mmCIF file of N, CA and C in Angstrom:
data_model
loop_
_atom_site.group_PDB
_atom_site.id
_atom_site.type_symbol
_atom_site.label_atom_id
_atom_site.label_comp_id
_atom_site.label_asym_id
_atom_site.label_seq_id
_atom_site.Cartn_x
_atom_site.Cartn_y
_atom_site.Cartn_z
ATOM 1 N N UNK A 8 -125.608 19.928 -150.837
ATOM 2 C CA UNK A 8 -126.985 20.585 -151.310
ATOM 3 C C UNK A 8 -127.080 21.463 -150.069
ATOM 4 N N UNK A 9 -127.273 22.931 -150.685
ATOM 5 C CA UNK A 9 -128.051 23.753 -149.570
ATOM 6 C C UNK A 9 -130.056 24.311 -149.908
ATOM 7 N N UNK A 10 -130.417 24.660 -148.439
ATOM 8 C CA UNK A 10 -131.844 25.259 -148.684
ATOM 9 C C UNK A 10 -131.485 26.259 -147.637
ATOM 10 N N UNK A 11 -131.905 27.608 -148.149
ATOM 11 C CA UNK A 11 -132.084 28.687 -147.741
ATOM 12 C C UNK A 11 -133.615 28.836 -146.845
ATOM 13 N N UNK A 12 -133.782 28.960 -145.783
ATOM 14 C CA UNK A 12 -134.930 29.120 -145.015
ATOM 15 C C UNK A 12 -134.590 30.579 -143.497
ATOM 16 N N UNK A 13 -135.538 30.968 -143.351
ATOM 17 C CA UNK A 13 -135.667 32.033 -142.572
ATOM 18 C C UNK A 13 -136.115 33.445 -142.520
ATOM 19 N N UNK A 14 -136.573 34.573 -142.091
ATOM 20 C CA UNK A 14 -136.732 35.523 -142.532
ATOM 21 C C UNK A 14 -136.251 36.371 -142.159
ATOM 22 N N UNK A 15 -135.839 37.918 -141.873
ATOM 23 C CA UNK A 15 -135.421 38.441 -141.347
ATOM 24 C C UNK A 15 -135.580 39.787 -141.714
ATOM 25 N N UNK A 16 -134.935 41.349 -141.323
ATOM 26 C CA UNK A 16 -136.187 42.766 -141.561
ATOM 27 C C UNK A 16 -134.487 43.546 -141.804
ATOM 28 N N UNK A 17 -134.190 44.122 -142.411
ATOM 29 C CA UNK A 17 -133.423 45.110 -143.354
ATOM 30 C C UNK A 17 -134.024 45.916 -143.826
ATOM 31 N N UNK A 18 -133.005 46.987 -144.217
ATOM 32 C CA UNK A 18 -133.302 48.149 -144.792
ATOM 33 C C UNK A 18 -132.346 48.683 -145.735
ATOM 34 N N UNK A 19 -132.875 49.499 -147.350
ATOM 35 C CA UNK A 19 -132.008 49.338 -147.988
ATOM 36 C C UNK A 19 -131.172 50.756 -147.341
ATOM 37 N N UNK A 20 -129.969 51.080 -147.566
ATOM 38 C CA UNK A 20 -129.345 52.296 -147.299
ATOM 39 C C UNK A 20 -129.418 53.134 -148.022
ATOM 40 N N UNK A 21 -128.932 54.559 -148.743
ATOM 41 C CA UNK A 21 -128.774 55.233 -148.648
ATOM 42 C C UNK A 21 -128.091 54.973 -150.448
ATOM 43 N N UNK A 22 -127.816 54.491 -150.515
ATOM 44 C CA UNK A 22 -127.354 54.524 -151.780
ATOM 45 C C UNK A 22 -127.339 52.717 -152.909
ATOM 46 N N UNK A 23 -129.015 52.428 -152.197
ATOM 47 C CA UNK A 23 -129.318 51.374 -152.228
ATOM 48 C C UNK A 23 -129.151 50.747 -152.099
ATOM 49 N N UNK A 24 -128.060 50.098 -151.010
ATOM 50 C CA UNK A 24 -127.817 48.776 -150.393
ATOM 51 C C UNK A 24 -127.677 47.762 -149.712
ATOM 52 N N UNK A 25 -127.759 46.659 -149.883
ATOM 53 C CA UNK A 25 -127.967 45.895 -148.280
ATOM 54 C C UNK A 25 -126.407 44.508 -148.408
ATOM 55 N N UNK A 26 -127.253 44.066 -147.232
ATOM 56 C CA UNK A 26 -126.676 43.640 -147.035
ATOM 57 C C UNK A 26 -127.073 41.678 -146.608
ATOM 58 N N UNK A 27 -126.371 40.326 -147.498
ATOM 59 C CA UNK A 27 -127.421 39.412 -147.026
ATOM 60 C C UNK A 27 -127.346 39.275 -146.568
ATOM 61 N N UNK A 28 -128.476 38.774 -145.384
ATOM 62 C CA UNK A 28 -127.984 38.076 -143.605
ATOM 63 C C UNK A 28 -126.995 37.113 -143.420
ATOM 64 N N UNK A 29 -125.879 37.260 -142.546
ATOM 65 C CA UNK A 29 -124.769 36.233 -143.172
ATOM 66 C C UNK A 29 -125.566 34.220 -142.931
ATOM 67 N N UNK A 30 -126.536 34.579 -142.509
ATOM 68 C CA UNK A 30 -126.846 32.664 -142.855
ATOM 69 C C UNK A 30 -127.693 32.686 -143.324
ATOM 70 N N UNK A 31 -127.690 33.281 -145.176
ATOM 71 C CA UNK A 31 -127.539 32.941 -146.395
ATOM 72 C C UNK A 31 -127.213 33.590 -146.364
ATOM 73 N N UNK A 32 -125.902 33.526 -146.149
ATOM 74 C CA UNK A 32 -125.166 34.160 -147.125
ATOM 75 C C UNK A 32 -123.675 32.950 -147.325
ATOM 76 N N UNK A 33 -123.722 32.424 -146.023
ATOM 77 C CA UNK A 33 -122.846 30.958 -145.900
ATOM 78 C C UNK A 33 -123.029 30.845 -147.157
ATOM 79 N N UNK A 34 -124.112 29.721 -147.656
ATOM 80 C CA UNK A 34 -124.662 28.802 -148.330
ATOM 81 C C UNK A 34 -124.302 29.948 -149.751
ATOM 82 N N UNK A 35 -125.271 31.535 -149.749
ATOM 83 C CA UNK A 35 -124.993 31.678 -150.647
ATOM 84 C C UNK A 35 -123.857 32.141 -152.146
ATOM 85 N N UNK A 36 -122.331 32.226 -151.620
ATOM 86 C CA UNK A 36 -121.219 32.126 -152.193
ATOM 87 C C UNK A 36 -121.384 33.411 -152.318
ATOM 88 N N UNK A 37 -120.009 33.717 -153.042
ATOM 89 C CA UNK A 37 -119.906 34.555 -153.079
ATOM 90 C C UNK A 37 -119.668 35.170 -154.738
ATOM 91 N N UNK A 38 -120.568 34.186 -155.737
ATOM 92 C CA UNK A 38 -120.835 34.119 -156.823
ATOM 93 C C UNK A 38 -122.715 33.911 -157.140
ATOM 94 N N UNK A 39 -123.424 34.791 -156.468
ATOM 95 C CA UNK A 39 -125.064 34.895 -157.058
ATOM 96 C C UNK A 39 -125.101 36.223 -157.681
ATOM 97 N N UNK A 40 -127.315 35.735 -158.192
ATOM 98 C CA UNK A 40 -127.885 36.743 -159.061
ATOM 99 C C UNK A 40 -129.473 37.247 -158.346
ATOM 100 N N UNK A 41 -129.063 38.277 -158.888
ATOM 101 C CA UNK A 41 -130.335 38.559 -158.880
ATOM 102 C C UNK A 41 -131.297 38.275 -159.581
ATOM 103 N N UNK A 42 -133.077 38.324 -159.925
ATOM 104 C CA UNK A 42 -134.113 38.349 -160.785
ATOM 105 C C UNK A 42 -134.665 38.987 -160.742
ATOM 106 N N UNK A 43 -135.961 39.659 -161.506
ATOM 107 C CA UNK A 43 -136.943 39.673 -161.520
ATOM 108 C C UNK A 43 -138.049 38.062 -160.732
ATOM 109 N N UNK A 44 -138.761 38.379 -159.597
ATOM 110 C CA UNK A 44 -139.232 37.332 -159.129
ATOM 111 C C UNK A 44 -141.008 36.883 -159.204
ATOM 112 N N UNK A 45 -141.924 36.312 -158.774
ATOM 113 C CA UNK A 45 -142.892 36.234 -158.906
ATOM 114 C C UNK A 45 -143.405 36.998 -157.693
ATOM 115 N N UNK A 46 -144.906 37.376 -157.107
ATOM 116 C CA UNK A 46 -145.781 38.027 -156.695
ATOM 117 C C UNK A 46 -144.451 40.003 -155.829
ATOM 118 N N UNK A 47 -144.230 40.031 -156.553
ATOM 119 C CA UNK A 47 -143.426 41.184 -156.613
ATOM 120 C C UNK A 47 -142.261 41.373 -155.763
ATOM 121 N N UNK A 48 -141.499 40.253 -155.628
ATOM 122 C CA UNK A 48 -140.813 40.278 -154.737
ATOM 123 C C UNK A 48 -139.321 39.862 -155.717
ATOM 124 N N UNK A 49 -138.020 40.120 -155.382
ATOM 125 C CA UNK A 49 -137.155 39.079 -156.538
ATOM 126 C C UNK A 49 -135.810 38.091 -155.900
ATOM 127 N N UNK A 50 -135.743 36.970 -156.580
ATOM 128 C CA UNK A 50 -135.067 35.902 -155.996
ATOM 129 C C UNK A 50 -133.492 36.742 -156.768
ATOM 130 N N UNK A 51 -132.927 35.907 -155.286
ATOM 131 C CA UNK A 51 -131.614 35.807 -155.259
ATOM 132 C C UNK A 51 -130.752 34.498 -155.369
ATOM 133 N N UNK A 52 -130.561 34.091 -156.329
ATOM 134 C CA UNK A 52 -130.213 32.804 -156.944
ATOM 135 C C UNK A 52 -128.463 32.419 -156.379
ATOM 136 N N UNK A 53 -128.431 30.886 -156.149
ATOM 137 C CA UNK A 53 -126.761 30.998 -155.886
ATOM 138 C C UNK A 53 -126.440 30.712 -157.604
ATOM 139 N N UNK A 54 -125.510 30.852 -158.021
ATOM 140 C CA UNK A 54 -124.653 30.309 -158.852
ATOM 141 C C UNK A 54 -124.766 29.397 -159.614
ATOM 142 N N UNK A 55 -125.091 27.891 -158.886
ATOM 143 C CA UNK A 55 -125.561 27.104 -159.075
ATOM 144 C C UNK A 55 -127.012 26.235 -159.422
ATOM 145 N N UNK A 56 -127.841 27.307 -158.808
ATOM 146 C CA UNK A 56 -129.097 27.228 -159.395
ATOM 147 C C UNK A 56 -129.581 27.631 -160.815
ATOM 148 N N UNK A 57 -128.283 29.153 -160.670
ATOM 149 C CA UNK A 57 -129.282 29.707 -161.921
ATOM 150 C C UNK A 57 -128.768 28.833 -163.035
ATOM 151 N N UNK A 58 -127.868 28.457 -162.873
ATOM 152 C CA UNK A 58 -127.259 27.720 -164.259
ATOM 153 C C UNK A 58 -128.094 26.613 -164.702
ATOM 154 N N UNK A 59 -128.817 25.829 -163.628
ATOM 155 C CA UNK A 59 -129.313 24.548 -163.521
ATOM 156 C C UNK A 59 -130.658 25.412 -164.205
ATOM 157 N N UNK A 60 -130.854 26.793 -163.714
ATOM 158 C CA UNK A 60 -132.443 26.919 -164.230
ATOM 159 C C UNK A 60 -131.626 27.161 -165.872
ATOM 160 N N UNK A 61 -131.526 27.966 -166.021
ATOM 161 C CA UNK A 61 -131.000 28.515 -167.418
ATOM 162 C C UNK A 61 -130.940 27.043 -168.672
ATOM 163 N N UNK A 62 -129.795 26.431 -168.536
ATOM 164 C CA UNK A 62 -130.446 24.871 -169.000
ATOM 165 C C UNK A 62 -131.309 23.886 -168.725
ATOM 166 N N UNK A 63 -132.721 24.385 -168.238
ATOM 167 C CA UNK A 63 -133.892 23.939 -168.394
ATOM 168 C C UNK A 63 -134.165 24.979 -168.814
ATOM 169 N N UNK A 64 -134.443 25.936 -169.197
ATOM 170 C CA UNK A 64 -135.799 27.376 -169.900
ATOM 171 C C UNK A 64 -134.705 26.440 -171.400
ATOM 172 N N UNK A 65 -133.081 26.302 -171.215
ATOM 173 C CA UNK A 65 -132.741 26.331 -173.194
ATOM 174 C C UNK A 65 -133.553 25.091 -173.420
ATOM 175 N N UNK A 66 -134.248 24.435 -172.840
ATOM 176 C CA UNK A 66 -134.608 23.228 -173.890
ATOM 177 C C UNK A 66 -136.363 23.496 -174.048
ATOM 178 N N UNK A 67 -136.266 25.158 -174.001
ATOM 179 C CA UNK A 67 -137.954 24.964 -174.327
ATOM 180 C C UNK A 67 -137.891 25.109 -175.554
ATOM 181 N N UNK A 68 -138.918 24.436 -176.205
ATOM 182 C CA UNK A 68 -138.951 24.431 -177.610
ATOM 183 C C UNK A 68 -139.248 26.248 -178.437
ATOM 184 N N UNK A 69 -138.177 26.016 -179.417
ATOM 185 C CA UNK A 69 -138.358 27.642 -180.105
ATOM 186 C C UNK A 69 -139.695 27.427 -180.923
ATOM 187 N N UNK A 70 -140.401 26.679 -181.218
ATOM 188 C CA UNK A 70 -142.308 26.981 -181.458
ATOM 189 C C UNK A 70 -143.336 27.584 -180.352
ATOM 190 N N UNK A 71 -142.502 26.881 -178.831
ATOM 191 C CA UNK A 71 -143.887 27.193 -178.018
ATOM 192 C C UNK A 71 -143.394 28.651 -177.183
ATOM 193 N N UNK A 72 -144.092 29.904 -178.021
ATOM 194 C CA UNK A 72 -144.386 31.097 -178.014
ATOM 195 C C UNK A 72 -144.635 31.373 -176.646
ATOM 196 N N UNK A 73 -145.827 30.808 -176.473
ATOM 197 C CA UNK A 73 -146.194 31.262 -174.202
ATOM 198 C C UNK A 73 -144.059 31.627 -173.655
ATOM 199 N N UNK A 74 -144.223 30.100 -173.882
ATOM 200 C CA UNK A 74 -142.723 29.706 -173.308
ATOM 201 C C UNK A 74 -141.469 30.506 -173.487
ATOM 202 N N UNK A 75 -141.153 30.708 -174.226
ATOM 203 C CA UNK A 75 -140.321 31.363 -174.985
ATOM 204 C C UNK A 75 -140.778 32.820 -174.736
ATOM 205 N N UNK A 76 -141.549 33.552 -174.463
ATOM 206 C CA UNK A 76 -141.485 34.759 -173.929
ATOM 207 C C UNK A 76 -141.553 35.068 -172.225
ATOM 208 N N UNK A 77 -142.135 34.000 -171.582
ATOM 209 C CA UNK A 77 -141.618 34.117 -170.116
ATOM 210 C C UNK A 77 -140.055 33.752 -169.894
ATOM 211 N N UNK A 78 -139.490 32.754 -171.063
ATOM 212 C CA UNK A 78 -138.067 32.291 -170.451
ATOM 213 C C UNK A 78 -137.024 34.290 -170.922
ATOM 214 N N UNK A 79 -137.437 34.564 -172.090
ATOM 215 C CA UNK A 79 -136.922 35.511 -172.525
ATOM 216 C C UNK A 79 -137.376 36.687 -171.254
ATOM 217 N N UNK A 80 -138.383 37.217 -170.961
ATOM 218 C CA UNK A 80 -138.649 37.193 -169.995
ATOM 219 C C UNK A 80 -137.807 37.565 -168.595
ATOM 220 N N UNK A 81 -137.579 36.339 -168.302
ATOM 221 C CA UNK A 81 -137.244 35.810 -166.687
ATOM 222 C C UNK A 81 -135.577 36.059 -167.295
ATOM 223 N N UNK A 82 -134.657 35.576 -168.105
ATOM 224 C CA UNK A 82 -133.674 35.315 -168.869
ATOM 225 C C UNK A 82 -132.988 36.497 -168.802
ATOM 226 N N UNK A 83 -133.604 37.572 -168.813
ATOM 227 C CA UNK A 83 -132.828 39.058 -169.445
ATOM 228 C C UNK A 83 -132.776 40.361 -167.841
ATOM 229 N N UNK A 84 -134.105 39.842 -167.090
ATOM 230 C CA UNK A 84 -133.636 40.395 -165.740
ATOM 231 C C UNK A 84 -132.748 39.180 -164.706
ATOM 232 N N UNK A 85 -131.851 38.320 -165.222
ATOM 233 C CA UNK A 85 -131.335 37.997 -164.235
ATOM 234 C C UNK A 85 -129.615 39.129 -164.203
ATOM 235 N N UNK A 86 -129.588 39.364 -162.874
ATOM 236 C CA UNK A 86 -128.154 40.331 -162.612
ATOM 237 C C UNK A 86 -126.938 39.562 -162.001
ATOM 238 N N UNK A 87 -125.852 39.235 -162.306
ATOM 239 C CA UNK A 87 -124.608 39.492 -161.255
ATOM 240 C C UNK A 87 -124.874 40.563 -160.219
ATOM 241 N N UNK A 88 -124.774 39.947 -158.615
ATOM 242 C CA UNK A 88 -124.746 40.286 -157.674
ATOM 243 C C UNK A 88 -122.905 40.800 -157.319
ATOM 244 N N UNK A 89 -122.825 42.861 -157.263
ATOM 245 C CA UNK A 89 -121.359 42.431 -157.486
ATOM 246 C C UNK A 89 -121.538 43.437 -154.944
ATOM 247 N N UNK A 90 -121.025 42.745 -155.370
ATOM 248 C CA UNK A 90 -120.408 43.347 -153.602
ATOM 249 C C UNK A 90 -119.067 44.120 -153.338
ATOM 250 N N UNK A 91 -119.280 45.240 -152.774
ATOM 251 C CA UNK A 91 -118.892 45.954 -152.339
ATOM 252 C C UNK A 91 -117.699 45.725 -151.460
ATOM 253 N N UNK A 92 -116.457 46.407 -151.047
ATOM 254 C CA UNK A 92 -115.668 45.051 -150.454
ATOM 255 C C UNK A 92 -116.234 44.837 -148.932
ATOM 256 N N UNK A 93 -117.078 45.890 -148.297
ATOM 257 C CA UNK A 93 -118.261 45.853 -147.364
ATOM 258 C C UNK A 93 -118.565 45.059 -147.829
ATOM 259 N N UNK A 94 -118.737 43.454 -148.418
ATOM 260 C CA UNK A 94 -119.895 43.134 -148.364
ATOM 261 C C UNK A 94 -120.926 43.235 -148.761
ATOM 262 N N UNK A 95 -121.480 44.702 -149.353
ATOM 263 C CA UNK A 95 -123.426 44.932 -149.404
ATOM 264 C C UNK A 95 -122.958 45.559 -151.082
ATOM 265 N N UNK A 96 -124.492 44.897 -151.217
ATOM 266 C CA UNK A 96 -124.296 45.063 -152.536
ATOM 267 C C UNK A 96 -125.429 45.869 -152.916
ATOM 268 N N UNK A 97 -125.346 46.579 -154.000
ATOM 269 C CA UNK A 97 -126.096 47.686 -154.291
ATOM 270 C C UNK A 97 -127.697 46.454 -155.371
ATOM 271 N N UNK A 98 -128.926 47.258 -155.303
ATOM 272 C CA UNK A 98 -130.160 46.115 -155.555
ATOM 273 C C UNK A 98 -130.298 47.435 -157.198
ATOM 274 N N UNK A 99 -130.173 46.715 -157.755
ATOM 275 C CA UNK A 99 -130.431 47.518 -159.359
ATOM 276 C C UNK A 99 -131.176 48.197 -159.659
ATOM 277 N N UNK A 100 -131.490 49.217 -160.203
ATOM 278 C CA UNK A 100 -132.786 50.046 -160.123
ATOM 279 C C UNK A 100 -133.669 49.173 -160.556
ATOM 280 N N UNK A 101 -133.999 48.845 -162.020
ATOM 281 C CA UNK A 101 -135.010 48.079 -162.656
ATOM 282 C C UNK A 101 -135.237 46.964 -161.238
ATOM 283 N N UNK A 102 -135.262 46.495 -160.825
ATOM 284 C CA UNK A 102 -135.258 45.225 -159.442
ATOM 285 C C UNK A 102 -136.570 46.304 -158.341
ATOM 286 N N UNK A 103 -135.717 46.946 -157.056
ATOM 287 C CA UNK A 103 -136.309 47.425 -156.994
ATOM 288 C C UNK A 103 -137.422 48.416 -157.291
ATOM 289 N N UNK A 104 -137.272 48.927 -158.587
ATOM 290 C CA UNK A 104 -138.625 49.601 -158.604
ATOM 291 C C UNK A 104 -139.255 48.446 -158.988
ATOM 292 N N UNK A 105 -139.261 46.896 -159.635
ATOM 293 C CA UNK A 105 -140.466 45.892 -159.903
ATOM 294 C C UNK A 105 -140.505 45.586 -158.647
ATOM 295 N N UNK A 106 -140.107 45.428 -157.731
ATOM 296 C CA UNK A 106 -139.769 45.167 -156.552
ATOM 297 C C UNK A 106 -140.741 45.819 -155.862
ATOM 298 N N UNK A 107 -141.138 47.114 -156.611
ATOM 299 C CA UNK A 107 -141.607 48.466 -155.491
ATOM 300 C C UNK A 107 -141.354 48.544 -154.039
ATOM 301 N N UNK A 108 -139.473 48.405 -153.926
ATOM 302 C CA UNK A 108 -139.320 48.377 -152.446
ATOM 303 C C UNK A 108 -138.703 50.274 -152.564
ATOM 304 N N UNK A 109 -138.928 50.875 -151.569
ATOM 305 C CA UNK A 109 -138.383 52.183 -150.879
ATOM 306 C C UNK A 109 -137.275 52.435 -149.917
ATOM 307 N N UNK A 110 -137.655 51.534 -149.179
ATOM 308 C CA UNK A 110 -136.528 51.617 -147.109
ATOM 309 C C UNK A 110 -136.278 50.045 -147.087
ATOM 310 N N UNK A 111 -137.675 50.123 -146.564
ATOM 311 C CA UNK A 111 -137.742 48.794 -145.576
ATOM 312 C C UNK A 111 -138.470 47.438 -146.784
ATOM 313 N N UNK A 112 -137.156 46.313 -146.280
ATOM 314 C CA UNK A 112 -137.122 44.934 -147.008
ATOM 315 C C UNK A 112 -136.919 44.017 -145.362
ATOM 316 N N UNK A 113 -138.207 42.720 -146.505
ATOM 317 C CA UNK A 113 -137.514 41.762 -145.518
ATOM 318 C C UNK A 113 -137.229 40.285 -147.002
ATOM 319 N N UNK A 114 -136.310 40.071 -146.603
ATOM 320 C CA UNK A 114 -135.476 38.491 -147.077
ATOM 321 C C UNK A 114 -135.723 38.027 -146.700
ATOM 322 N N UNK A 115 -135.878 36.212 -147.024
ATOM 323 C CA UNK A 115 -136.024 35.197 -146.620
ATOM 324 C C UNK A 115 -136.180 34.312 -147.840
ATOM 325 N N UNK A 116 -135.348 33.048 -146.942
ATOM 326 C CA UNK A 116 -135.109 31.749 -147.389
ATOM 327 C C UNK A 116 -136.228 31.186 -147.687
ATOM 328 N N UNK A 117 -136.308 30.682 -149.171
ATOM 329 C CA UNK A 117 -137.755 29.582 -149.496
ATOM 330 C C UNK A 117 -136.707 28.361 -150.585
ATOM 331 N N UNK A 118 -136.088 27.616 -149.771
ATOM 332 C CA UNK A 118 -136.057 27.097 -150.377
ATOM 333 C C UNK A 118 -134.034 26.924 -151.226
ATOM 334 N N UNK A 119 -134.658 26.383 -153.023
ATOM 335 C CA UNK A 119 -133.329 26.872 -153.348
ATOM 336 C C UNK A 119 -132.966 28.455 -153.452
ATOM 337 N N UNK A 120 -133.590 28.692 -153.182
ATOM 338 C CA UNK A 120 -133.566 31.081 -153.410
ATOM 339 C C UNK A 120 -133.722 31.585 -152.484
ATOM 340 N N UNK A 121 -133.468 32.454 -152.123
ATOM 341 C CA UNK A 121 -133.521 34.106 -151.172
ATOM 342 C C UNK A 121 -134.817 34.244 -151.867
ATOM 343 N N UNK A 122 -135.020 34.931 -151.341
ATOM 344 C CA UNK A 122 -136.412 36.526 -151.795
ATOM 345 C C UNK A 122 -136.505 37.765 -151.124
ATOM 346 N N UNK A 123 -135.942 38.635 -152.175
ATOM 347 C CA UNK A 123 -136.030 40.270 -151.232
ATOM 348 C C UNK A 123 -137.428 40.649 -151.688
ATOM 349 N N UNK A 124 -138.501 41.084 -150.510
ATOM 350 C CA UNK A 124 -139.352 42.512 -150.967
ATOM 351 C C UNK A 124 -139.529 43.653 -150.374
ATOM 352 N N UNK A 125 -139.956 44.207 -151.059
ATOM 353 C CA UNK A 125 -140.733 45.341 -149.976
ATOM 354 C C UNK A 125 -141.799 44.953 -148.188
ATOM 355 N N UNK A 126 -141.439 45.361 -147.481
ATOM 356 C CA UNK A 126 -141.987 44.942 -146.496
ATOM 357 C C UNK A 126 -143.558 44.979 -146.901
ATOM 358 N N UNK A 127 -143.945 46.359 -147.203
ATOM 359 C CA UNK A 127 -145.626 46.302 -147.408
ATOM 360 C C UNK A 127 -145.988 45.538 -148.138
ATOM 361 N N UNK A 128 -145.578 44.915 -149.298
ATOM 362 C CA UNK A 128 -145.504 43.759 -150.378
ATOM 363 C C UNK A 128 -145.945 42.784 -149.624
ATOM 364 N N UNK A 129 -144.898 42.063 -148.995
ATOM 365 C CA UNK A 129 -144.325 41.362 -148.008
ATOM 366 C C UNK A 129 -145.324 40.968 -146.746
ATOM 367 N N UNK A 130 -145.721 42.329 -146.420
ATOM 368 C CA UNK A 130 -146.962 41.514 -144.950
ATOM 369 C C UNK A 130 -148.444 41.912 -145.619
ATOM 370 N N UNK A 131 -148.372 42.699 -147.211
ATOM 371 C CA UNK A 131 -149.978 42.573 -147.652
ATOM 372 C C UNK A 131 -150.373 40.779 -147.995
ATOM 373 N N UNK A 132 -148.900 40.473 -149.145
ATOM 374 C CA UNK A 132 -148.443 38.237 -148.884
ATOM 375 C C UNK A 132 -149.035 38.150 -147.883
ATOM 376 N N UNK A 133 -148.745 37.928 -147.188
ATOM 377 C CA UNK A 133 -148.555 37.120 -145.968
ATOM 378 C C UNK A 133 -149.055 37.662 -144.880
ATOM 379 N N UNK A 134 -150.258 38.104 -145.058
ATOM 380 C CA UNK A 134 -151.261 38.804 -144.215
ATOM 381 C C UNK A 134 -152.374 38.094 -143.664
ATOM 382 N N UNK A 135 -152.488 36.882 -143.966
ATOM 383 C CA UNK A 135 -153.453 36.132 -143.153
ATOM 384 C C UNK A 135 -152.547 34.797 -142.788
ATOM 385 N N UNK A 136 -150.987 35.017 -142.229
ATOM 386 C CA UNK A 136 -150.134 34.244 -141.354
ATOM 387 C C UNK A 136 -150.489 33.982 -140.057
ATOM 388 N N UNK A 137 -151.561 34.979 -139.471
ATOM 389 C CA UNK A 137 -152.108 34.641 -137.865
ATOM 390 C C UNK A 137 -153.432 33.685 -137.981
ATOM 391 N N UNK A 138 -153.772 33.637 -139.383
ATOM 392 C CA UNK A 138 -154.767 32.509 -139.492
ATOM 393 C C UNK A 138 -154.218 31.251 -139.442
ATOM 394 N N UNK A 139 -154.676 29.796 -138.295
ATOM 395 C CA UNK A 139 -153.643 28.593 -138.271
ATOM 396 C C UNK A 139 -154.765 28.168 -139.532
ATOM 397 N N UNK A 140 -155.822 28.479 -139.985
ATOM 398 C CA UNK A 140 -156.627 28.060 -140.742
ATOM 399 C C UNK A 140 -156.107 27.522 -142.462
ATOM 400 N N UNK A 141 -155.706 28.983 -142.514
ATOM 401 C CA UNK A 141 -154.673 29.160 -143.775
ATOM 402 C C UNK A 141 -154.226 28.726 -143.685
ATOM 403 N N UNK A 142 -152.717 28.317 -142.819
ATOM 404 C CA UNK A 142 -152.053 27.830 -142.710
ATOM 405 C C UNK A 142 -151.637 26.165 -143.219
ATOM 406 N N UNK A 143 -152.802 25.894 -142.385
ATOM 407 C CA UNK A 143 -153.266 23.967 -142.548
ATOM 408 C C UNK A 143 -154.136 24.169 -143.727
ATOM 409 N N UNK A 144 -153.959 25.632 -144.775
ATOM 410 C CA UNK A 144 -154.809 24.448 -146.501
ATOM 411 C C UNK A 144 -153.816 25.135 -147.168
ATOM 412 N N UNK A 145 -152.500 26.124 -146.763
ATOM 413 C CA UNK A 145 -151.106 25.714 -147.184
ATOM 414 C C UNK A 145 -150.590 25.008 -147.585
ATOM 415 N N UNK A 146 -150.084 24.358 -145.666
ATOM 416 C CA UNK A 146 -149.651 22.724 -146.029
ATOM 417 C C UNK A 146 -149.785 21.449 -146.773
ATOM 418 N N UNK A 147 -151.291 21.691 -146.674
ATOM 419 C CA UNK A 147 -151.877 20.629 -146.881
ATOM 420 C C UNK A 147 -151.617 20.796 -148.447
ATOM 421 N N UNK A 148 -151.463 22.243 -149.364
ATOM 422 C CA UNK A 148 -152.094 22.621 -150.470
ATOM 423 C C UNK A 148 -150.419 21.900 -150.952
ATOM 424 N N UNK A 149 -149.400 21.290 -150.203
ATOM 425 C CA UNK A 149 -147.723 21.333 -150.425
ATOM 426 C C UNK A 149 -148.017 19.572 -150.634
ATOM 427 N N UNK A 150 -149.428 18.836 -150.045
ATOM 428 C CA UNK A 150 -148.990 17.604 -150.297
ATOM 429 C C UNK A 150 -147.959 16.627 -149.879
ATOM 430 N N UNK A 151 -147.031 17.582 -148.543
ATOM 431 C CA UNK A 151 -146.013 16.529 -147.353
ATOM 432 C C UNK A 151 -146.859 16.564 -146.419
#
């Protein structure tokens, strides 16, 4: 079992390539996948995790139109990441556009997935992070 944690600052190079930070890459392995995430980020999944998600999605009843639409949107966004000989991976243009990524990015571990954010979107999403009361509320909502 693996869990991704931590936060890393990076930038896209001129060819829209990134490197997954070594501490995350070690657990991610050689076959991993990008997908549209929530709140404007890109999800990065280990092969085992994406297979489990797709298996779960396959159990959705065909008659459940709302869930089927979500399943279709999510499934069609999944793309196998392909590294070059230097260990860099190109962010697909459609995902880069979806996540509003220009140059500066944040890569963070989020349990069973990694998330790639445009730094500006990330900063806006976590804008209240220095607010101790907000942190307490968020942690209490987890129920742990």
